[in-house]
Every structure is written in structure tokens, then in C-alpha cells.
Amino acid sequence: MRRSVLIVSVLVVCASGVLLAQSATAARRLESIPLELEANPDAAHDPQWATELDTIVQSATVDDVKRVLPAIVSLTESSHPKLRATALLVMFAIVTGSKDALTTDEAIVPYLPRLEPRLMDSFSPCRGMSLLLFQAFTAIRPVAPVLIQAALTVLKDPQSTHAMSNTTPGSLPRSGPSPGPQMLWILLPAAATFYLDPATNFTEGRDSPEVQSAIIEFLHRSDQTPESLSESIRALTVSQVQNPDVNAALLPLLSSTDVDLQKALLGQLARLTFTPDDFASARIRVKSIATDPNSPADLQKLAGSLLSCWSNDRHHGVCPVL
């Protein structure tokens, strides 16, 4: 009996030793990533490296993450664009792959102001990765105010309605979506209060007055472009969050001189929630487009198709995607 107890004890000690060794290896590997990135900014293109990164992140403790964060955040501020992008990829892997996601996210939140400039980075992969990174924080409740403020800062930036200058090799000097509409993908869910609508039994959301006002101001800016407005329409219609006052700010676009912009809105109107009064006035305008002989034929047809199915002021109508 005593011998059996001793054997079990030895096995427990050995197993513990193996686990400790694995933890130490994971910690060392996580802490070595900044040096690996500096030596090879293109590491993210290596599938094996990416797979190992996932394993390392999943094995690391919150303390491991806290120790390595300052170095990784510093790399996101590098003058080397590929290094910035790969460092952001590592940040995203940590946020989405950590075994203690909530505590890890809380550790990263204080660094968001330093990551904010990447949302308007001249290197398009940095912009895309930072957008994904910030979106990953929108599901946390309570939402960190710094997340909302970072997105509002970009939304209000003088350049936010225009395509960004691009240093990506082989790309056009200015390409990709303007950053302002991209911020709606962060602001709409992050600033929302969700509830179950008793009339439809759907989960709805409404944003804070501050965010609603900022979005309306953005939509009304004198330097708006058709591309920026079209992207904004898409973000507002796809969102689970519906703000009737914000949606009403889109309705003047039904009278736009840009036919493509009119089409973009007509194709999405049934997916927006309006007040009964705004819904009624919008239907009148859509009917006038459908019956106006001076309107382009394809615009008339689109308006007519919308009228045939757009029967309520909610975004849960029966209209197909037009």
C-alpha cells in the first residue's frame, strides 16, 4: 500500500513538473515574439509561425500577456509598416485567443489610445487589422469609454470622409474605404444598450445620445463623399443597433443628384427603423421617384420594387435585398 502511494506521489510530482515546464516554455515563447517580429516583420506570412502563435497565446497566462504587451504595443508604433501590421496581428491573436479573455482584454484597454492612430494608418493592412482589433472589444460590457472615444476621434477627423493615402506596395495612392464609415462598425455596437423589443421579440439596440449626435454630424458634413455615405448606409443597415434619429439623417439622400447614392439608399431603406412620421414622408418621396418620368428607368424600377414590399417603419420588413 505504501509503495502504491509513493508511486502515485511521484507521478503527480512528475506531471506537475511537466506542466510547469510547458507554462515556462509558453511564457518564454510569448516574450520572445517581439524579438522574432523585429528580426522578421513578414513572419505573419508563414503559416507555421501563425499556427504556433495561436498555440502560444492559448497557453499563456494573463501575467505572461501583461509582461509582453509594452513591447508589442511599441512595435505597432514602428516606422516599418509591415512590422506595425504584424504586431497588430499579434495583439488581435491575444485578444481573441487568450484562455482568460475578459481579464486579458482589461489588460489591453489602457493601451487603446496608443493603438488609435493605426485606425488611420497609411498602410492599409494596419488599418484593416486595427479595425478588427477594436471591433473585438465591442462585446465587452461595460464598454471601456476609451474605446468609444477613440472611434469618435477618428469619426470627427477632417480626413475621415476621404480615402486614405496608401503606402501598400502595388496599391493606388489613395484606396480602400474612408475611415469614418469604418468607425460605425465599432461605435454602433460598442455604445449601444440592448433590449428585447416586446412588439417584435427581436433584440434591438439604441446608442447613447453622444454617439447618435456624432454620427448625425458626420453624415451632414459638407465634405462628405458618395463613397463615404454609401459605406455609412451599409454599416447602419447591417447593424443590429437601430437609431431612428440617425436613420432619418439619411433620408435627404433620396433627393441626391448622385444616382448611385440614391440607389444605395433605396436598396437598404427597408432594413432601417424609422419613426412613423419619417416612414410616411420617406414613402412619399420613394413614390415620387417611382412615378417621375425624369428619373432614370433603373431608379424608377428600384423605387417601385421597394414600394411593393416596404409596409412598416421597422427594419424587420419582408423586402428582399434590392
PDB file of N, CA and C in Angstrom, residues 133-234:
ATOM      1  N   LEU A 133      -9.253  44.621 -34.475  1.00  0.00           N
ATOM      2  CA  LEU A 133      -8.841  44.631 -33.069  1.00  0.00           C
ATOM      3  C   LEU A 133      -9.814  45.441 -32.224  1.00  0.00           C
ATOM      4  N   PHE A 134     -10.166  46.628 -32.690  1.00  0.00           N
ATOM      5  CA  PHE A 134     -11.093  47.470 -31.927  1.00  0.00           C
ATOM      6  C   PHE A 134     -12.492  46.855 -31.891  1.00  0.00           C
ATOM      7  N   GLN A 135     -12.896  46.225 -32.998  1.00  0.00           N
ATOM      8  CA  GLN A 135     -14.213  45.572 -33.008  1.00  0.00           C
ATOM      9  C   GLN A 135     -14.286  44.455 -31.983  1.00  0.00           C
ATOM     10  N   ALA A 136     -13.167  43.804 -31.744  1.00  0.00           N
ATOM     11  CA  ALA A 136     -13.156  42.690 -30.791  1.00  0.00           C
ATOM     12  C   ALA A 136     -13.511  43.147 -29.381  1.00  0.00           C
ATOM     13  N   PHE A 137     -13.356  44.430 -29.103  1.00  0.00           N
ATOM     14  CA  PHE A 137     -13.655  44.954 -27.766  1.00  0.00           C
ATOM     15  C   PHE A 137     -15.112  45.400 -27.616  1.00  0.00           C
ATOM     16  N   THR A 138     -15.874  45.425 -28.712  1.00  0.00           N
ATOM     17  CA  THR A 138     -17.224  45.997 -28.635  1.00  0.00           C
ATOM     18  C   THR A 138     -18.208  45.138 -27.858  1.00  0.00           C
ATOM     19  N   ALA A 139     -17.895  43.844 -27.692  1.00  0.00           N
ATOM     20  CA  ALA A 139     -18.826  42.955 -26.987  1.00  0.00           C
ATOM     21  C   ALA A 139     -18.631  42.991 -25.474  1.00  0.00           C
ATOM     22  N   ILE A 140     -17.579  43.647 -24.998  1.00  0.00           N
ATOM     23  CA  ILE A 140     -17.309  43.692 -23.564  1.00  0.00           C
ATOM     24  C   ILE A 140     -18.293  44.644 -22.885  1.00  0.00           C
ATOM     25  N   ARG A 141     -18.877  44.226 -21.801  1.00  0.00           N
ATOM     26  CA  ARG A 141     -19.768  45.073 -21.007  1.00  0.00           C
ATOM     27  C   ARG A 141     -19.293  45.069 -19.564  1.00  0.00           C
ATOM     28  N   PRO A 142     -19.146  46.221 -18.922  1.00  0.00           N
ATOM     29  CA  PRO A 142     -19.370  47.537 -19.523  1.00  0.00           C
ATOM     30  C   PRO A 142     -18.274  47.899 -20.521  1.00  0.00           C
ATOM     31  N   VAL A 143     -18.659  48.684 -21.529  1.00  0.00           N
ATOM     32  CA  VAL A 143     -17.714  49.087 -22.567  1.00  0.00           C
ATOM     33  C   VAL A 143     -16.743  50.114 -22.002  1.00  0.00           C
ATOM     34  N   ALA A 144     -15.481  49.965 -22.356  1.00  0.00           N
ATOM     35  CA  ALA A 144     -14.475  50.935 -21.915  1.00  0.00           C
ATOM     36  C   ALA A 144     -14.710  52.265 -22.634  1.00  0.00           C
ATOM     37  N   PRO A 145     -14.903  53.364 -21.903  1.00  0.00           N
ATOM     38  CA  PRO A 145     -15.120  54.668 -22.550  1.00  0.00           C
ATOM     39  C   PRO A 145     -14.021  55.031 -23.539  1.00  0.00           C
ATOM     40  N   VAL A 146     -12.793  54.580 -23.263  1.00  0.00           N
ATOM     41  CA  VAL A 146     -11.679  54.922 -24.148  1.00  0.00           C
ATOM     42  C   VAL A 146     -11.884  54.329 -25.535  1.00  0.00           C
ATOM     43  N   LEU A 147     -12.585  53.190 -25.641  1.00  0.00           N
ATOM     44  CA  LEU A 147     -12.864  52.585 -26.940  1.00  0.00           C
ATOM     45  C   LEU A 147     -13.778  53.489 -27.756  1.00  0.00           C
ATOM     46  N   ILE A 148     -14.841  53.974 -27.141  1.00  0.00           N
ATOM     47  CA  ILE A 148     -15.781  54.849 -27.833  1.00  0.00           C
ATOM     48  C   ILE A 148     -15.117  56.167 -28.205  1.00  0.00           C
ATOM     49  N   GLN A 149     -14.322  56.718 -27.292  1.00  0.00           N
ATOM     50  CA  GLN A 149     -13.660  57.993 -27.573  1.00  0.00           C
ATOM     51  C   GLN A 149     -12.658  57.864 -28.717  1.00  0.00           C
ATOM     52  N   ALA A 150     -11.977  56.734 -28.794  1.00  0.00           N
ATOM     53  CA  ALA A 150     -11.018  56.529 -29.887  1.00  0.00           C
ATOM     54  C   ALA A 150     -11.738  56.517 -31.234  1.00  0.00           C
ATOM     55  N   ALA A 151     -12.866  55.810 -31.296  1.00  0.00           N
ATOM     56  CA  ALA A 151     -13.620  55.751 -32.553  1.00  0.00           C
ATOM     57  C   ALA A 151     -14.229  57.107 -32.894  1.00  0.00           C
ATOM     58  N   LEU A 152     -14.689  57.848 -31.896  1.00  0.00           N
ATOM     59  CA  LEU A 152     -15.248  59.181 -32.139  1.00  0.00           C
ATOM     60  C   LEU A 152     -14.179  60.139 -32.656  1.00  0.00           C
ATOM     61  N   THR A 153     -12.970  60.015 -32.136  1.00  0.00           N
ATOM     62  CA  THR A 153     -11.870  60.872 -32.583  1.00  0.00           C
ATOM     63  C   THR A 153     -11.608  60.680 -34.075  1.00  0.00           C
ATOM     64  N   VAL A 154     -11.601  59.429 -34.517  1.00  0.00           N
ATOM     65  CA  VAL A 154     -11.385  59.145 -35.941  1.00  0.00           C
ATOM     66  C   VAL A 154     -12.581  59.620 -36.759  1.00  0.00           C
ATOM     67  N   LEU A 155     -13.796  59.391 -36.258  1.00  0.00           N
ATOM     68  CA  LEU A 155     -15.004  59.805 -36.979  1.00  0.00           C
ATOM     69  C   LEU A 155     -14.989  61.308 -37.243  1.00  0.00           C
ATOM     70  N   LYS A 156     -14.496  62.086 -36.273  1.00  0.00           N
ATOM     71  CA  LYS A 156     -14.508  63.544 -36.381  1.00  0.00           C
ATOM     72  C   LYS A 156     -13.264  64.102 -37.078  1.00  0.00           C
ATOM     73  N   ASP A 157     -12.331  63.250 -37.432  1.00  0.00           N
ATOM     74  CA  ASP A 157     -11.107  63.707 -38.075  1.00  0.00           C
ATOM     75  C   ASP A 157     -11.424  64.358 -39.431  1.00  0.00           C
ATOM     76  N   PRO A 158     -10.746  65.453 -39.782  1.00  0.00           N
ATOM     77  CA  PRO A 158     -11.019  66.127 -41.063  1.00  0.00           C
ATOM     78  C   PRO A 158     -10.850  65.228 -42.284  1.00  0.00           C
ATOM     79  N   GLN A 159     -10.037  64.177 -42.170  1.00  0.00           N
ATOM     80  CA  GLN A 159      -9.797  63.291 -43.308  1.00  0.00           C
ATOM     81  C   GLN A 159     -10.692  62.057 -43.328  1.00  0.00           C
ATOM     82  N   SER A 160     -11.613  61.956 -42.376  1.00  0.00           N
ATOM     83  CA  SER A 160     -12.344  60.691 -42.205  1.00  0.00           C
ATOM     84  C   SER A 160     -13.358  60.398 -43.297  1.00  0.00           C
ATOM     85  N   THR A 161     -13.697  61.384 -44.128  1.00  0.00           N
ATOM     86  CA  THR A 161     -14.660  61.140 -45.205  1.00  0.00           C
ATOM     87  C   THR A 161     -13.986  60.819 -46.531  1.00  0.00           C
ATOM     88  N   HIS A 162     -12.667  60.753 -46.535  1.00  0.00           N
ATOM     89  CA  HIS A 162     -11.935  60.540 -47.778  1.00  0.00           C
ATOM     90  C   HIS A 162     -11.066  59.290 -47.703  1.00  0.00           C
ATOM     91  N   ALA A 163     -10.841  58.690 -48.861  1.00  0.00           N
ATOM     92  CA  ALA A 163      -9.964  57.525 -48.921  1.00  0.00           C
ATOM     93  C   ALA A 163      -8.580  57.924 -48.427  1.00  0.00           C
ATOM     94  N   MET A 164      -7.962  57.024 -47.682  1.00  0.00           N
ATOM     95  CA  MET A 164      -6.659  57.317 -47.081  1.00  0.00           C
ATOM     96  C   MET A 164      -5.541  57.174 -48.104  1.00  0.00           C
ATOM     97  N   SER A 165      -4.475  57.972 -47.895  1.00  0.00           N
ATOM     98  CA  SER A 165      -3.264  57.748 -48.669  1.00  0.00           C
ATOM     99  C   SER A 165      -2.740  56.366 -48.307  1.00  0.00           C
ATOM    100  N   ASN A 166      -2.148  55.688 -49.285  1.00  0.00           N
ATOM    101  CA  ASN A 166      -1.803  54.284 -49.101  1.00  0.00           C
ATOM    102  C   ASN A 166      -0.362  54.015 -49.481  1.00  0.00           C
ATOM    103  N   THR A 167       0.397  53.449 -48.560  1.00  0.00           N
ATOM    104  CA  THR A 167       1.782  53.104 -48.841  1.00  0.00           C
ATOM    105  C   THR A 167       1.949  51.614 -49.125  1.00  0.00           C
ATOM    106  N   THR A 168       0.823  50.891 -49.271  1.00  0.00           N
ATOM    107  CA  THR A 168       0.906  49.468 -49.571  1.00  0.00           C
ATOM    108  C   THR A 168       1.484  49.281 -50.964  1.00  0.00           C
ATOM    109  N   PRO A 169       2.557  48.489 -51.110  1.00  0.00           N
ATOM    110  CA  PRO A 169       3.150  48.276 -52.424  1.00  0.00           C
ATOM    111  C   PRO A 169       2.133  47.755 -53.432  1.00  0.00           C
ATOM    112  N   GLY A 170       2.137  48.367 -54.626  1.00  0.00           N
ATOM    113  CA  GLY A 170       1.235  47.922 -55.683  1.00  0.00           C
ATOM    114  C   GLY A 170      -0.163  48.480 -55.601  1.00  0.00           C
ATOM    115  N   SER A 171      -0.466  49.298 -54.578  1.00  0.00           N
ATOM    116  CA  SER A 171      -1.810  49.851 -54.429  1.00  0.00           C
ATOM    117  C   SER A 171      -1.870  51.260 -55.019  1.00  0.00           C
ATOM    118  N   LEU A 172      -3.086  51.722 -55.244  1.00  0.00           N
ATOM    119  CA  LEU A 172      -3.271  53.093 -55.693  1.00  0.00           C
ATOM    120  C   LEU A 172      -2.855  54.049 -54.586  1.00  0.00           C
ATOM    121  N   PRO A 173      -2.449  55.285 -54.948  1.00  0.00           N
ATOM    122  CA  PRO A 173      -2.037  56.255 -53.915  1.00  0.00           C
ATOM    123  C   PRO A 173      -3.101  56.459 -52.851  1.00  0.00           C
ATOM    124  N   ARG A 174      -4.355  56.439 -53.277  1.00  0.00           N
ATOM    125  CA  ARG A 174      -5.469  56.532 -52.323  1.00  0.00           C
ATOM    126  C   ARG A 174      -6.452  55.418 -52.652  1.00  0.00           C
ATOM    127  N   SER A 175      -6.677  54.549 -51.712  1.00  0.00           N
ATOM    128  CA  SER A 175      -7.560  53.412 -51.990  1.00  0.00           C
ATOM    129  C   SER A 175      -8.177  52.901 -50.696  1.00  0.00           C
ATOM    130  N   GLY A 176      -9.162  52.035 -50.852  1.00  0.00           N
ATOM    131  CA  GLY A 176      -9.835  51.481 -49.687  1.00  0.00           C
ATOM    132  C   GLY A 176     -10.897  52.423 -49.167  1.00  0.00           C
ATOM    133  N   PRO A 177     -11.760  51.930 -48.299  1.00  0.00           N
ATOM    134  CA  PRO A 177     -12.837  52.765 -47.754  1.00  0.00           C
ATOM    135  C   PRO A 177     -12.300  53.871 -46.865  1.00  0.00           C
ATOM    136  N   SER A 178     -13.024  54.965 -46.810  1.00  0.00           N
ATOM    137  CA  SER A 178     -12.639  56.060 -45.916  1.00  0.00           C
ATOM    138  C   SER A 178     -12.824  55.606 -44.476  1.00  0.00           C
ATOM    139  N   PRO A 179     -12.023  56.134 -43.553  1.00  0.00           N
ATOM    140  CA  PRO A 179     -12.048  55.614 -42.182  1.00  0.00           C
ATOM    141  C   PRO A 179     -13.301  55.967 -41.382  1.00  0.00           C
ATOM    142  N   GLY A 180     -13.961  57.073 -41.709  1.00  0.00           N
ATOM    143  CA  GLY A 180     -15.136  57.470 -40.934  1.00  0.00           C
ATOM    144  C   GLY A 180     -16.217  56.402 -40.880  1.00  0.00           C
ATOM    145  N   PRO A 181     -16.704  55.930 -42.042  1.00  0.00           N
ATOM    146  CA  PRO A 181     -17.732  54.885 -42.015  1.00  0.00           C
ATOM    147  C   PRO A 181     -17.269  53.615 -41.316  1.00  0.00           C
ATOM    148  N   GLN A 182     -15.962  53.328 -41.378  1.00  0.00           N
ATOM    149  CA  GLN A 182     -15.454  52.138 -40.698  1.00  0.00           C
ATOM    150  C   GLN A 182     -15.651  52.233 -39.179  1.00  0.00           C
ATOM    151  N   MET A 183     -15.642  53.454 -38.666  1.00  0.00           N
ATOM    152  CA  MET A 183     -15.820  53.636 -37.221  1.00  0.00           C
ATOM    153  C   MET A 183     -17.233  53.273 -36.776  1.00  0.00           C
ATOM    154  N   LEU A 184     -18.186  53.313 -37.706  1.00  0.00           N
ATOM    155  CA  LEU A 184     -19.558  52.935 -37.343  1.00  0.00           C
ATOM    156  C   LEU A 184     -19.634  51.474 -36.935  1.00  0.00           C
ATOM    157  N   TRP A 185     -18.756  50.637 -37.513  1.00  0.00           N
ATOM    158  CA  TRP A 185     -18.747  49.219 -37.144  1.00  0.00           C
ATOM    159  C   TRP A 185     -18.278  49.031 -35.699  1.00  0.00           C
ATOM    160  N   ILE A 186     -17.579  50.035 -35.167  1.00  0.00           N
ATOM    161  CA  ILE A 186     -17.153  49.995 -33.764  1.00  0.00           C
ATOM    162  C   ILE A 186     -18.177  50.695 -32.875  1.00  0.00           C
ATOM    163  N   LEU A 187     -18.574  51.902 -33.278  1.00  0.00           N
ATOM    164  CA  LEU A 187     -19.429  52.734 -32.432  1.00  0.00           C
ATOM    165  C   LEU A 187     -20.822  52.141 -32.225  1.00  0.00           C
ATOM    166  N   LEU A 188     -21.431  51.650 -33.285  1.00  0.00           N
ATOM    167  CA  LEU A 188     -22.820  51.193 -33.170  1.00  0.00           C
ATOM    168  C   LEU A 188     -22.995  50.112 -32.106  1.00  0.00           C
ATOM    169  N   PRO A 189     -22.202  49.031 -32.123  1.00  0.00           N
ATOM    170  CA  PRO A 189     -22.376  48.027 -31.067  1.00  0.00           C
ATOM    171  C   PRO A 189     -21.765  48.431 -29.730  1.00  0.00           C
ATOM    172  N   ALA A 190     -20.646  49.166 -29.768  1.00  0.00           N
ATOM    173  CA  ALA A 190     -19.946  49.485 -28.516  1.00  0.00           C
ATOM    174  C   ALA A 190     -20.767  50.416 -27.634  1.00  0.00           C
ATOM    175  N   ALA A 191     -21.429  51.372 -28.246  1.00  0.00           N
ATOM    176  CA  ALA A 191     -22.145  52.387 -27.470  1.00  0.00           C
ATOM    177  C   ALA A 191     -23.602  52.047 -27.233  1.00  0.00           C
ATOM    178  N   ALA A 192     -24.014  50.844 -27.627  1.00  0.00           N
ATOM    179  CA  ALA A 192     -25.445  50.512 -27.589  1.00  0.00           C
ATOM    180  C   ALA A 192     -25.878  49.884 -26.277  1.00  0.00           C
ATOM    181  N   THR A 193     -27.132  50.146 -25.956  1.00  0.00           N
ATOM    182  CA  THR A 193     -27.836  49.441 -24.890  1.00  0.00           C
ATOM    183  C   THR A 193     -28.817  48.493 -25.571  1.00  0.00           C
ATOM    184  N   PHE A 194     -28.715  47.206 -25.283  1.00  0.00           N
ATOM    185  CA  PHE A 194     -29.546  46.213 -25.964  1.00  0.00           C
ATOM    186  C   PHE A 194     -30.738  45.816 -25.094  1.00  0.00           C
ATOM    187  N   TYR A 195     -31.835  45.495 -25.759  1.00  0.00           N
ATOM    188  CA  TYR A 195     -33.058  45.107 -25.059  1.00  0.00           C
ATOM    189  C   TYR A 195     -33.920  44.281 -26.007  1.00  0.00           C
ATOM    190  N   LEU A 196     -34.888  43.570 -25.456  1.00  0.00           N
ATOM    191  CA  LEU A 196     -35.800  42.768 -26.261  1.00  0.00           C
ATOM    192  C   LEU A 196     -37.027  43.599 -26.597  1.00  0.00           C
ATOM    193  N   ASP A 197     -37.270  43.816 -27.877  1.00  0.00           N
ATOM    194  CA  ASP A 197     -38.423  44.598 -28.316  1.00  0.00           C
ATOM    195  C   ASP A 197     -39.684  43.761 -28.100  1.00  0.00           C
ATOM    196  N   PRO A 198     -40.615  44.216 -27.244  1.00  0.00           N
ATOM    197  CA  PRO A 198     -41.817  43.418 -26.962  1.00  0.00           C
ATOM    198  C   PRO A 198     -42.735  43.260 -28.169  1.00  0.00           C
ATOM    199  N   ALA A 199     -42.650  44.192 -29.126  1.00  0.00           N
ATOM    200  CA  ALA A 199     -43.540  44.118 -30.285  1.00  0.00           C
ATOM    201  C   ALA A 199     -43.083  43.077 -31.298  1.00  0.00           C
ATOM    202  N   THR A 200     -41.775  42.915 -31.437  1.00  0.00           N
ATOM    203  CA  THR A 200     -41.249  42.019 -32.467  1.00  0.00           C
ATOM    204  C   THR A 200     -40.532  40.805 -31.895  1.00  0.00           C
ATOM    205  N   ASN A 201     -40.210  40.861 -30.608  1.00  0.00           N
ATOM    206  CA  ASN A 201     -39.445  39.807 -29.940  1.00  0.00           C
ATOM    207  C   ASN A 201     -38.023  39.684 -30.493  1.00  0.00           C
ATOM    208  N   PHE A 202     -37.557  40.764 -31.138  1.00  0.00           N
ATOM    209  CA  PHE A 202     -36.179  40.827 -31.619  1.00  0.00           C
ATOM    210  C   PHE A 202     -35.348  41.619 -30.621  1.00  0.00           C
ATOM    211  N   THR A 203     -34.075  41.251 -30.509  1.00  0.00           N
ATOM    212  CA  THR A 203     -33.160  42.045 -29.685  1.00  0.00           C
ATOM    213  C   THR A 203     -32.767  43.287 -30.466  1.00  0.00           C
ATOM    214  N   GLU A 204     -33.036  44.444 -29.881  1.00  0.00           N
ATOM    215  CA  GLU A 204     -32.736  45.727 -30.509  1.00  0.00           C
ATOM    216  C   GLU A 204     -31.618  46.419 -29.741  1.00  0.00           C
ATOM    217  N   GLY A 205     -31.156  47.512 -30.293  1.00  0.00           N
ATOM    218  CA  GLY A 205     -30.154  48.307 -29.602  1.00  0.00           C
ATOM    219  C   GLY A 205     -30.326  49.774 -29.933  1.00  0.00           C
ATOM    220  N   ARG A 206     -30.002  50.627 -28.979  1.00  0.00           N
ATOM    221  CA  ARG A 206     -30.000  52.073 -29.180  1.00  0.00           C
ATOM    222  C   ARG A 206     -28.690  52.621 -28.645  1.00  0.00           C
ATOM    223  N   ASP A 207     -28.121  53.584 -29.362  1.00  0.00           N
ATOM    224  CA  ASP A 207     -26.857  54.165 -28.937  1.00  0.00           C
ATOM    225  C   ASP A 207     -27.067  55.346 -28.007  1.00  0.00           C
ATOM    226  N   SER A 208     -25.994  55.727 -27.335  1.00  0.00           N
ATOM    227  CA  SER A 208     -26.044  56.865 -26.421  1.00  0.00           C
ATOM    228  C   SER A 208     -26.305  58.141 -27.217  1.00  0.00           C
ATOM    229  N   PRO A 209     -26.897  59.159 -26.591  1.00  0.00           N
ATOM    230  CA  PRO A 209     -27.132  60.432 -27.287  1.00  0.00           C
ATOM    231  C   PRO A 209     -25.848  61.029 -27.867  1.00  0.00           C
ATOM    232  N   GLU A 210     -24.736  60.884 -27.151  1.00  0.00           N
ATOM    233  CA  GLU A 210     -23.467  61.427 -27.634  1.00  0.00           C
ATOM    234  C   GLU A 210     -23.064  60.793 -28.964  1.00  0.00           C
ATOM    235  N   VAL A 211     -23.177  59.483 -29.045  1.00  0.00           N
ATOM    236  CA  VAL A 211     -22.786  58.779 -30.261  1.00  0.00           C
ATOM    237  C   VAL A 211     -23.763  59.075 -31.392  1.00  0.00           C
ATOM    238  N   GLN A 212     -25.053  59.099 -31.094  1.00  0.00           N
ATOM    239  CA  GLN A 212     -26.033  59.421 -32.131  1.00  0.00           C
ATOM    240  C   GLN A 212     -25.774  60.805 -32.717  1.00  0.00           C
ATOM    241  N   SER A 213     -25.520  61.776 -31.872  1.00  0.00           N
ATOM    242  CA  SER A 213     -25.254  63.147 -32.344  1.00  0.00           C
ATOM    243  C   SER A 213     -24.002  63.190 -33.213  1.00  0.00           C
ATOM    244  N   ALA A 214     -22.979  62.442 -32.801  1.00  0.00           N
ATOM    245  CA  ALA A 214     -21.725  62.435 -33.557  1.00  0.00           C
ATOM    246  C   ALA A 214     -21.927  61.818 -34.945  1.00  0.00           C
ATOM    247  N   ILE A 215     -22.727  60.744 -35.019  1.00  0.00           N
ATOM    248  CA  ILE A 215     -22.964  60.101 -36.313  1.00  0.00           C
ATOM    249  C   ILE A 215     -23.781  61.013 -37.222  1.00  0.00           C
ATOM    250  N   ILE A 216     -24.797  61.666 -36.673  1.00  0.00           N
ATOM    251  CA  ILE A 216     -25.611  62.589 -37.471  1.00  0.00           C
ATOM    252  C   ILE A 216     -24.751  63.732 -37.997  1.00  0.00           C
ATOM    253  N   GLU A 217     -23.902  64.279 -37.145  1.00  0.00           N
ATOM    254  CA  GLU A 217     -22.996  65.350 -37.567  1.00  0.00           C
ATOM    255  C   GLU A 217     -22.070  64.862 -38.681  1.00  0.00           C
ATOM    256  N   PHE A 218     -21.595  63.631 -38.547  1.00  0.00           N
ATOM    257  CA  PHE A 218     -20.719  63.060 -39.572  1.00  0.00           C
ATOM    258  C   PHE A 218     -21.460  62.943 -40.901  1.00  0.00           C
ATOM    259  N   LEU A 219     -22.691  62.448 -40.880  1.00  0.00           N
ATOM    260  CA  LEU A 219     -23.462  62.278 -42.113  1.00  0.00           C
ATOM    261  C   LEU A 219     -23.766  63.615 -42.789  1.00  0.00           C
ATOM    262  N   HIS A 220     -23.857  64.680 -42.007  1.00  0.00           N
ATOM    263  CA  HIS A 220     -24.212  66.005 -42.538  1.00  0.00           C
ATOM    264  C   HIS A 220     -23.001  66.849 -42.914  1.00  0.00           C
ATOM    265  N   ARG A 221     -21.804  66.308 -42.775  1.00  0.00           N
ATOM    266  CA  ARG A 221     -20.611  67.106 -43.061  1.00  0.00           C
ATOM    267  C   ARG A 221     -20.583  67.584 -44.507  1.00  0.00           C
ATOM    268  N   SER A 222     -20.097  68.799 -44.697  1.00  0.00           N
ATOM    269  CA  SER A 222     -20.074  69.385 -46.035  1.00  0.00           C
ATOM    270  C   SER A 222     -19.057  68.706 -46.949  1.00  0.00           C
ATOM    271  N   ASP A 223     -18.087  68.004 -46.355  1.00  0.00           N
ATOM    272  CA  ASP A 223     -17.058  67.341 -47.160  1.00  0.00           C
ATOM    273  C   ASP A 223     -17.357  65.860 -47.376  1.00  0.00           C
ATOM    274  N   GLN A 224     -18.612  65.461 -47.153  1.00  0.00           N
ATOM    275  CA  GLN A 224     -18.972  64.067 -47.380  1.00  0.00           C
ATOM    276  C   GLN A 224     -18.794  63.699 -48.851  1.00  0.00           C
ATOM    277  N   THR A 225     -18.506  62.432 -49.103  1.00  0.00           N
ATOM    278  CA  THR A 225     -18.341  61.929 -50.463  1.00  0.00           C
ATOM    279  C   THR A 225     -19.348  60.811 -50.700  1.00  0.00           C
ATOM    280  N   PRO A 226     -19.705  60.537 -51.948  1.00  0.00           N
ATOM    281  CA  PRO A 226     -20.629  59.431 -52.222  1.00  0.00           C
ATOM    282  C   PRO A 226     -20.117  58.100 -51.671  1.00  0.00           C
ATOM    283  N   GLU A 227     -18.800  57.870 -51.768  1.00  0.00           N
ATOM    284  CA  GLU A 227     -18.248  56.617 -51.249  1.00  0.00           C
ATOM    285  C   GLU A 227     -18.431  56.515 -49.747  1.00  0.00           C
ATOM    286  N   SER A 228     -18.136  57.602 -49.040  1.00  0.00           N
ATOM    287  CA  SER A 228     -18.264  57.606 -47.588  1.00  0.00           C
ATOM    288  C   SER A 228     -19.719  57.408 -47.168  1.00  0.00           C
ATOM    289  N   LEU A 229     -20.627  58.067 -47.841  1.00  0.00           N
ATOM    290  CA  LEU A 229     -22.040  57.944 -47.496  1.00  0.00           C
ATOM    291  C   LEU A 229     -22.572  56.549 -47.820  1.00  0.00           C
ATOM    292  N   SER A 230     -22.147  55.976 -48.939  1.00  0.00           N
ATOM    293  CA  SER A 230     -22.589  54.630 -49.297  1.00  0.00           C
ATOM    294  C   SER A 230     -22.108  53.612 -48.265  1.00  0.00           C
ATOM    295  N   GLU A 231     -20.855  53.752 -47.823  1.00  0.00           N
ATOM    296  CA  GLU A 231     -20.316  52.859 -46.796  1.00  0.00           C
ATOM    297  C   GLU A 231     -21.053  53.047 -45.468  1.00  0.00           C
ATOM    298  N   SER A 232     -21.427  54.288 -45.173  1.00  0.00           N
ATOM    299  CA  SER A 232     -22.163  54.571 -43.935  1.00  0.00           C
ATOM    300  C   SER A 232     -23.553  53.930 -43.980  1.00  0.00           C
ATOM    301  N   ILE A 233     -24.200  54.018 -45.132  1.00  0.00           N
ATOM    302  CA  ILE A 233     -25.513  53.389 -45.299  1.00  0.00           C
ATOM    303  C   ILE A 233     -25.421  51.896 -45.027  1.00  0.00           C
ATOM    304  N   ARG A 234     -24.384  51.271 -45.587  1.00  0.00           N
ATOM    305  CA  ARG A 234     -24.226  49.829 -45.401  1.00  0.00           C
ATOM    306  C   ARG A 234     -24.021  49.474 -43.928  1.00  0.00           C
TER     307      ARG A 234
END
